[in-house]
Every structure is written in C-alpha cells, then in structure tokens.
Coordinates of C-alpha atoms in Angstrom, one line a residue:
M1 CA 17.3 -21.8 2.5
A2 CA 15.2 -19.8 0.1
S3 CA 11.4 -20.5 0.1
S4 CA 10.2 -22.0 -3.1
P5 CA 8.1 -19.9 -5.4
P6 CA 4.7 -21.3 -6.2
K7 CA 5.0 -23.8 -9.0
S8 CA 2.5 -23.8 -11.8
K9 CA 2.0 -25.9 -14.9
S10 CA 3.4 -24.2 -18.0
S11 CA 1.7 -24.5 -21.3
P12 CA 3.5 -26.2 -24.2
N13 CA 3.9 -22.8 -25.8
E14 CA 5.7 -21.1 -22.9
P15 CA 9.5 -21.0 -23.2
R16 CA 11.0 -22.9 -20.3
S17 CA 14.1 -20.7 -20.1
L18 CA 11.9 -17.6 -19.7
L19 CA 9.9 -19.2 -16.9
R20 CA 13.2 -20.2 -15.2
I21 CA 14.5 -16.6 -15.4
L22 CA 11.4 -15.3 -13.7
G23 CA 11.6 -18.1 -11.2
I24 CA 15.2 -17.2 -10.4
F25 CA 14.2 -13.6 -9.7
E26 CA 11.3 -14.6 -7.6
A27 CA 13.3 -17.1 -5.5
I28 CA 16.1 -14.6 -4.9
A29 CA 13.8 -11.7 -4.1
R30 CA 12.3 -13.7 -1.3
T31 CA 15.5 -13.8 0.7
R32 CA 17.9 -11.1 1.9
E33 CA 21.0 -13.3 2.2
G34 CA 20.9 -14.6 -1.4
V35 CA 20.7 -18.2 -2.6
T36 CA 23.1 -20.9 -3.7
L37 CA 23.0 -22.8 -6.9
A38 CA 21.8 -25.9 -5.0
E39 CA 19.0 -23.9 -3.4
L40 CA 17.9 -22.5 -6.7
S41 CA 18.0 -26.0 -8.3
A42 CA 15.8 -27.4 -5.5
A43 CA 13.4 -24.4 -5.5
L44 CA 12.9 -24.5 -9.3
D45 CA 13.2 -28.2 -9.7
A46 CA 15.8 -27.6 -12.4
P47 CA 19.2 -29.1 -13.1
K48 CA 22.2 -27.1 -12.0
S49 CA 23.8 -27.2 -15.4
S50 CA 20.7 -25.7 -17.0
L51 CA 20.5 -22.9 -14.4
L52 CA 24.2 -22.0 -14.8
L53 CA 23.6 -21.3 -18.5
I54 CA 21.0 -18.7 -17.4
L55 CA 22.8 -17.4 -14.4
R56 CA 26.1 -16.5 -16.1
P57 CA 24.7 -13.9 -18.5
L58 CA 22.4 -12.5 -15.8
V59 CA 25.5 -11.9 -13.6
A60 CA 27.5 -10.6 -16.6
H61 CA 24.9 -7.9 -17.3
K62 CA 24.6 -7.2 -13.5
Y63 CA 21.0 -8.3 -13.2
L64 CA 22.3 -10.7 -10.6
A65 CA 25.4 -10.5 -8.3
H66 CA 27.4 -13.6 -7.4
S67 CA 29.7 -13.7 -4.4
S68 CA 30.8 -16.3 -1.9
G69 CA 28.7 -18.9 -3.7
R70 CA 25.4 -17.0 -3.4
Y71 CA 23.4 -15.2 -5.9
E72 CA 21.7 -11.9 -5.1
L73 CA 19.8 -9.2 -7.1
G74 CA 22.1 -6.9 -9.0
P75 CA 22.0 -3.2 -9.8
S76 CA 20.5 -3.6 -13.3
I77 CA 17.3 -5.3 -12.0
F78 CA 16.9 -2.5 -9.4
Q79 CA 17.2 0.1 -12.1
L80 CA 14.7 -1.8 -14.3
S81 CA 12.3 -2.0 -11.4
A82 CA 12.6 1.8 -10.8
E83 CA 11.9 2.5 -14.4
V84 CA 8.8 0.3 -14.5
L85 CA 7.4 1.9 -11.3
A86 CA 8.2 5.4 -12.7
S87 CA 6.2 4.6 -15.9
A88 CA 3.0 3.9 -14.0
G89 CA 1.0 6.4 -12.0
T90 CA 0.5 5.9 -8.2
T91 CA -3.2 5.3 -8.7
Q92 CA -2.5 2.5 -11.1
I93 CA 0.2 1.0 -8.9
M94 CA -2.2 1.1 -5.8
R95 CA -5.1 -0.6 -7.7
P96 CA -4.1 -4.2 -6.8
Y97 CA -3.9 -3.2 -3.1
M98 CA -7.4 -1.6 -3.3
E99 CA -8.7 -4.8 -4.9
E100 CA -7.2 -6.9 -2.2
L101 CA -8.7 -4.6 0.5
A102 CA -12.1 -4.7 -1.1
E103 CA -12.0 -8.5 -1.4
R104 CA -10.9 -9.0 2.2
S105 CA -13.2 -6.4 3.8
N106 CA -16.2 -6.9 1.5
E107 CA -16.8 -3.2 1.8
S108 CA -16.3 -0.1 -0.3
V109 CA -12.7 1.0 -0.7
Y110 CA -11.2 4.3 -1.8
L111 CA -7.8 5.6 -2.5
S112 CA -7.5 9.1 -1.1
V113 CA -4.9 11.8 -1.7
I114 CA -4.2 15.0 0.3
D115 CA -4.6 18.4 -1.4
K116 CA -2.3 20.5 0.8
E117 CA -3.3 23.7 -1.1
A118 CA -7.0 23.3 -0.4
K119 CA -6.4 21.4 2.8
L120 CA -8.8 18.7 1.8
V121 CA -8.7 15.0 1.0
T122 CA -9.9 13.7 -2.4
Y123 CA -11.1 10.3 -3.4
V124 CA -9.1 9.5 -6.6
D125 CA -10.1 5.9 -7.1
G126 CA -12.7 3.6 -5.6
I127 CA -14.2 0.1 -5.6
E128 CA -17.8 -0.2 -4.4
S129 CA -18.9 -3.1 -2.1
R130 CA -21.0 -5.8 -3.7
Q131 CA -23.3 -5.8 -0.7
P132 CA -26.8 -4.5 -1.4
I133 CA -26.5 -1.9 1.4
R134 CA -23.2 -0.1 1.0
Y135 CA -21.5 3.3 1.1
S136 CA -20.9 5.0 -2.3
A137 CA -19.3 8.2 -3.2
P138 CA -18.2 9.6 -6.7
I139 CA -14.6 9.8 -7.6
G140 CA -13.5 13.4 -7.0
T141 CA -15.4 13.7 -3.7
T142 CA -13.5 15.9 -1.2
R143 CA -13.6 15.9 2.6
P144 CA -12.1 18.1 5.3
L145 CA -8.8 16.7 6.7
Y146 CA -10.0 16.9 10.3
G147 CA -13.3 15.2 9.7
S148 CA -12.6 12.1 7.7
A149 CA -10.7 8.9 8.5
A150 CA -8.6 9.3 5.3
G151 CA -8.0 13.0 6.0
K152 CA -6.8 12.3 9.6
A153 CA -4.6 9.4 8.4
L154 CA -2.9 11.8 6.0
L155 CA -2.8 14.8 8.3
A156 CA -0.9 12.7 10.9
F157 CA 1.8 11.9 8.4
Q158 CA 2.6 15.4 7.1
E159 CA 5.8 17.3 7.9
P160 CA 5.6 18.5 11.5
T161 CA 5.8 22.2 10.6
W162 CA 3.0 21.9 8.0
C163 CA 0.8 19.9 10.4
Q164 CA 1.3 22.5 13.2
N165 CA 0.4 25.4 10.9
Y166 CA -2.7 23.5 9.8
L167 CA -3.8 23.0 13.4
K168 CA -3.1 26.6 14.2
N169 CA -5.1 28.0 11.4
V170 CA -7.9 25.5 10.6
K171 CA -11.5 26.4 11.7
L172 CA -13.2 23.3 12.9
K173 CA -16.8 23.2 11.9
P174 CA -19.7 21.0 13.0
L175 CA -19.9 17.7 11.1
A176 CA -23.1 15.7 10.6
A177 CA -25.1 17.9 13.0
K178 CA -22.6 17.2 15.8
F179 CA -20.5 19.7 17.8
P180 CA -17.1 20.2 16.4
I181 CA -14.1 18.6 18.1
T182 CA -11.5 20.8 19.7
K183 CA -8.0 21.3 18.4
S184 CA -6.6 19.6 21.5
E185 CA -8.8 16.6 20.8
L186 CA -7.7 16.5 17.2
Q187 CA -4.0 16.8 18.2
K188 CA -4.4 13.9 20.6
E189 CA -6.0 11.8 17.9
L190 CA -3.3 12.5 15.4
D191 CA -0.6 11.5 18.0
E192 CA -2.4 8.2 18.4
I193 CA -2.7 7.7 14.6
R194 CA 1.0 8.2 14.2
I195 CA 1.6 5.2 16.5
S196 CA -1.2 2.9 15.3
R197 CA -1.3 4.1 11.6
I198 CA -5.0 3.6 11.8
A199 CA -7.6 6.4 11.7
L200 CA -11.3 6.1 12.4
N201 CA -14.4 8.2 11.6
L202 CA -17.5 6.8 13.3
G203 CA -20.4 8.6 11.8
S204 CA -19.1 12.1 12.4
L205 CA -18.9 13.2 8.8
V206 CA -21.8 11.5 7.0
S207 CA -24.7 10.3 9.1
G208 CA -25.0 6.6 9.1
A209 CA -21.6 6.0 7.5
S210 CA -18.2 5.2 9.1
G211 CA -14.7 4.7 7.8
I212 CA -11.4 3.3 8.7
A213 CA -8.2 4.4 7.0
A214 CA -4.5 3.8 6.9
P215 CA -1.7 6.0 5.3
I216 CA 0.5 4.7 2.5
V217 CA 3.8 5.9 4.0
K218 CA 6.7 6.9 1.8
A219 CA 10.4 6.3 2.5
D220 CA 10.7 9.8 4.1
G221 CA 7.9 9.0 6.6
T222 CA 5.3 11.2 5.1
A223 CA 2.1 10.2 3.2
T224 CA 0.3 11.6 0.2
H225 CA -2.1 8.7 -0.2
A226 CA -4.3 6.7 2.1
L227 CA -6.5 3.6 1.8
L228 CA -10.0 3.9 3.1
V229 CA -12.7 1.4 3.9
V230 CA -16.2 2.9 4.3
A231 CA -19.5 1.1 5.3
P232 CA -22.8 1.6 7.1
S233 CA -21.8 2.6 10.6
E234 CA -23.4 -0.4 12.5
R235 CA -21.7 -2.9 10.2
L236 CA -18.3 -1.2 10.2
K237 CA -18.2 -0.7 14.0
E238 CA -18.8 -4.5 14.5
A239 CA -15.9 -5.3 12.1
I240 CA -13.4 -2.8 13.5
P241 CA -11.1 -5.4 15.1
Q242 CA -10.8 -7.4 11.8
L243 CA -10.6 -4.3 9.6
R244 CA -7.8 -2.9 11.7
T245 CA -5.7 -6.0 10.9
I246 CA -6.7 -6.1 7.2
I247 CA -6.1 -2.5 6.3
A248 CA -2.9 -2.3 8.3
E249 CA -1.5 -5.3 6.4
V250 CA -2.5 -4.0 3.0
A251 CA -1.3 -0.5 3.7
A252 CA 2.0 -1.8 4.9
S253 CA 2.5 -3.7 1.6
A254 CA 1.4 -0.7 -0.4
S255 CA 3.9 1.5 1.5
Q256 CA 6.7 -0.9 0.7
T257 CA 5.9 -0.6 -3.0
L258 CA 5.6 3.2 -2.9
A259 CA 8.9 3.5 -1.0
H260 CA 10.7 1.9 -4.0
M261 CA 9.2 4.4 -6.5
P262 CA 11.6 7.1 -7.7
G263 CA 11.2 10.3 -5.8
N264 CA 9.6 8.5 -2.8

C-alpha cells in the first residue's frame, strides 16, 4: 500500500484538480510497485470516479503507465523531470540540501567543487552558522585537495587513474604549522573515505577550525561536488558522531538527485 502524501488545507482559490494531479504523482513516486485506484483514492481522500477522469489523460499522454490494475510513473514525466533538472545549475539544485544541513548541524556549510586542472577544491556556495563564534570563508576560497575535508572527499571519488597520478605527482606541504602527511597515509585515508563516504580535517588546514565532508556521488560513482560542515575545532570534534549521521543522510539524498540529472 502506498504511503499517503502529507495532506494540507487548500485555499478556496486553488484548483482541486491540480492539487489532485500533484497528489497522484507524489503518491506514486513514493512506491516502486505502483498503486491501485483504490490505494490512490484512500491516499488522496478522493472518489475513484473523480480520480479516473484525471488518470485517463495522464496515461494517454504517457505521464503515467497503467498495467495489471496498478499505476506507475510513465516516460513523459521522467523526460519532464530531466528537462527541469537540466535547466537549473548544480549549485541551485544543491541549495536545499545545504539549507537542510545548515539547519540540522547549526554550523557553517559549504558546497565545494573539484578543480582537476588546478588540483584544488573551491567553495562555490555557503551558508554561515548563526552561532556567534563560527567559521567563515568567502565564496571562491580554494584549498588543496590533500589538506581539506572536502578535498579529500572529492579526491577519493575520482577515476582511479586520475587519483593515482595525483598521488604520484603531488607535493605534500606542511599545513597549519604541522608536519606534512605522507603519501601512504593519504592513500590509506582515501581508502577509508571510499568506504565511509565521510572525510575529516581536524585542525590541520586552518588552526582552530575543523571540517567534515561528504561527496555528492554521481551515477558513475565519481564526484565533482561535496558538502562540507566547518566549525571551531573543539565544538566540531564533540559533535562528530551526530555530524557523521547528518551529513551522510543529506549527501545521500543530494546524490540521488544528482544521479537523475542529464549527463550524470
């Protein structure tokens, strides 16, 4: 049985048929096996006869498919979805996930992108924490891939050949007045990130600031963008268990959205 979409009171000016169409798509999208007319009627609290008047043209125009008594999403709605996603840039599409992450973490959040030419990670969007003591960096800030949480999250999800060439040629420099890590240590960390999909930087790049990042993984298993939470080191270290769960959940949702974008 399909789960019911959240019901909200419609205003007198909202056309009922439009709301029912949206409700139909929401109800069907929540299940993989499709829904029956009876299930839709119960989920939307609408008469079967009224729903049939809407369902028939949606099936005729291939926005829905009807087989064995069950309604599923059709090819036309998938094509429309692809066109909508294609019309918006990745930064715009990822903004709601950044807002969710900022709300749940209560810390500064950045969307980062890999620059494979310069071998850097760049902050392309950000939301500053509302806390009086917080981490802040201007949009356009760049960091070395090997030294930042977002950089390591992205580095771990590049094509194996590119990553191997990077490790072979990169010159690891001291960060935040600390000794540089070795290439073998970095390789081990990247292997762990590929499994956990979580990268950490505990004060090794900017003194007093730490970050946790997760890649936004595309359909081919690589990543060009990562979500990053940055905060004063002491506060972030205490919150790592909770932040691991939060950023993993948000990044997984963002990855699902990105995977449906054309070319991804």
